[in-house]
Amino acid sequence: MNITRRAPGPHDVQIEIAYCGICHSDLHQVRSEWGGTLYPCVPGHEIVGHVSAVGGHVTRYKVGDVVGVGCLVDSCQTCPSCDEGLEQFCENGWTGTYNSATPDAPGHTLGGYSQRIVVHERFVLKITHPQEQLAAVAPLLCAGITTYSPLRHWGAGPGKKVGIVGIGGLGHMGIKLAHAMGAHTVAFTTSESKRQDALTLGADEVIISRNAEDMAKHAGSFDFILDTVGASHDLDAYLVLLKRDATLCLVGAPEHPHPAPTVFNLILGRKAIAGSLIGGLPETQEMLDFCAEKGITADIEMIRAQDVDAAYDRMLKSDVKYRFVMDIASMG
């Protein structure tokens, strides 16, 4: 369908989109599995492209710059939270790249499954990866920052034993980032067939989570575990692997709640279950710069826009290694 973008205002940046990653949250939103979807829905919040126009007061970007847009395109702008990198926790509200109320037609934001987008300059991010990597950079705008932020917040690095649960769109980025940060990185998977994949991604060890004996060998040894699984599952199996005062952080968003954890698995080691969303804009730029320096991108499979329904069906079957990216040129 045809959509209309606003003309760039004084502080706006117009971006011709080259690639847009496909996130599992797109599928949830399109099918209103989380409720509240506004239609017509144009998903997409892993956007990479080139600046094609800028407003008269824009100072950070110029025409031709390679840039990205993540999960946010506006905020209340009445407090300094965004500049402090705290917008994911802002109590005054923020505007998602799609499915959020906006004065622009049709009354809610429309995302990156489109040829261009107009965004306030403070929500635009600089991309410094080589041109040939741009498609594989797109998922960093969501999957990358969603895993980078908690790893950084809970101190993943040399001398720390860090677990990554799940080897999918989020999990494969978690393994790459934890390894690049210098942590002893352990991948958890239910499938023996993914062992070599995990090692190739950078895991130092792989644990088959269905193997009780294998799991028991690591009891009380982890400084931090990042759980990326987007389906309901037993959290107790991972709580018992944590050291005293360690944290299990959830970033997957299942359609149905997890079973309640056993309280004793928390109180006997002063352990914590936490959650994390995306990351602030400064932290997202930091992540992009870190990934450019370390040569980190997502493992992707490119699709045409016309094949998005098939890609969604394959995502439900975990049949992708490890992120779909839409070639926006296929819309032409």
PDB file of C-alpha atoms in Angstrom, residues 1-5 26 29-32 36-44 96-102 104-114 312:
ATOM      1  CA  MET A   1       0.000   0.000   0.000  1.00  0.00           C
ATOM      2  CA  ASN A   2       1.030   3.621  -0.311  1.00  0.00           C
ATOM      3  CA  ILE A   3       1.790   5.535   2.873  1.00  0.00           C
ATOM      4  CA  THR A   4       2.587   9.210   3.405  1.00  0.00           C
ATOM      5  CA  ARG A   5       5.537  10.471   5.415  1.00  0.00           C
ATOM      6  CA  ASP A  26       6.971  -7.749  14.488  1.00  0.00           C
ATOM      7  CA  GLN A  29       2.428  -7.082  16.789  1.00  0.00           C
ATOM      8  CA  VAL A  30       1.070  -7.935  13.344  1.00  0.00           C
ATOM      9  CA  ARG A  31      -1.024 -10.733  14.840  1.00  0.00           C
ATOM     10  CA  SER A  32      -1.934  -8.627  17.907  1.00  0.00           C
ATOM     11  CA  GLY A  36      -3.366  -3.208  21.188  1.00  0.00           C
ATOM     12  CA  THR A  37      -2.064  -3.375  17.623  1.00  0.00           C
ATOM     13  CA  LEU A  38      -3.112  -0.379  15.540  1.00  0.00           C
ATOM     14  CA  TYR A  39      -3.982  -1.126  11.932  1.00  0.00           C
ATOM     15  CA  PRO A  40      -2.875  -0.621   9.238  1.00  0.00           C
ATOM     16  CA  CYS A  41       0.342  -1.873  10.807  1.00  0.00           C
ATOM     17  CA  VAL A  42       3.688  -1.315   9.089  1.00  0.00           C
ATOM     18  CA  PRO A  43       6.272  -3.120  11.264  1.00  0.00           C
ATOM     19  CA  GLY A  44      10.024  -2.748  11.311  1.00  0.00           C
ATOM     20  CA  GLY A  96       7.875   3.434  19.149  1.00  0.00           C
ATOM     21  CA  THR A  97       9.024   3.237  15.543  1.00  0.00           C
ATOM     22  CA  TYR A  98       5.666   1.662  14.748  1.00  0.00           C
ATOM     23  CA  ASN A  99       2.305   1.146  16.468  1.00  0.00           C
ATOM     24  CA  SER A 100       2.576   4.272  18.669  1.00  0.00           C
ATOM     25  CA  ALA A 101       0.262   7.272  18.651  1.00  0.00           C
ATOM     26  CA  THR A 102       1.523  10.233  16.609  1.00  0.00           C
ATOM     27  CA  ASP A 104       1.220  12.072  11.596  1.00  0.00           C
ATOM     28  CA  ALA A 105      -1.296  10.197   9.441  1.00  0.00           C
ATOM     29  CA  PRO A 106      -2.814   7.671  10.016  1.00  0.00           C
ATOM     30  CA  GLY A 107      -2.525   8.602  13.714  1.00  0.00           C
ATOM     31  CA  HIS A 108       0.116   6.029  14.642  1.00  0.00           C
ATOM     32  CA  THR A 109       3.707   5.427  13.617  1.00  0.00           C
ATOM     33  CA  LEU A 110       4.558   3.266  10.606  1.00  0.00           C
ATOM     34  CA  GLY A 111       7.834   1.373  10.618  1.00  0.00           C
ATOM     35  CA  GLY A 112      10.660   0.214   8.439  1.00  0.00           C
ATOM     36  CA  TYR A 113       8.948  -2.230   6.061  1.00  0.00           C
ATOM     37  CA  SER A 114       8.834   0.797   3.774  1.00  0.00           C
ATOM     38  CA  TYR A 312       7.082 -15.233   9.627  1.00  0.00           C
TER      39      TYR A 312
END
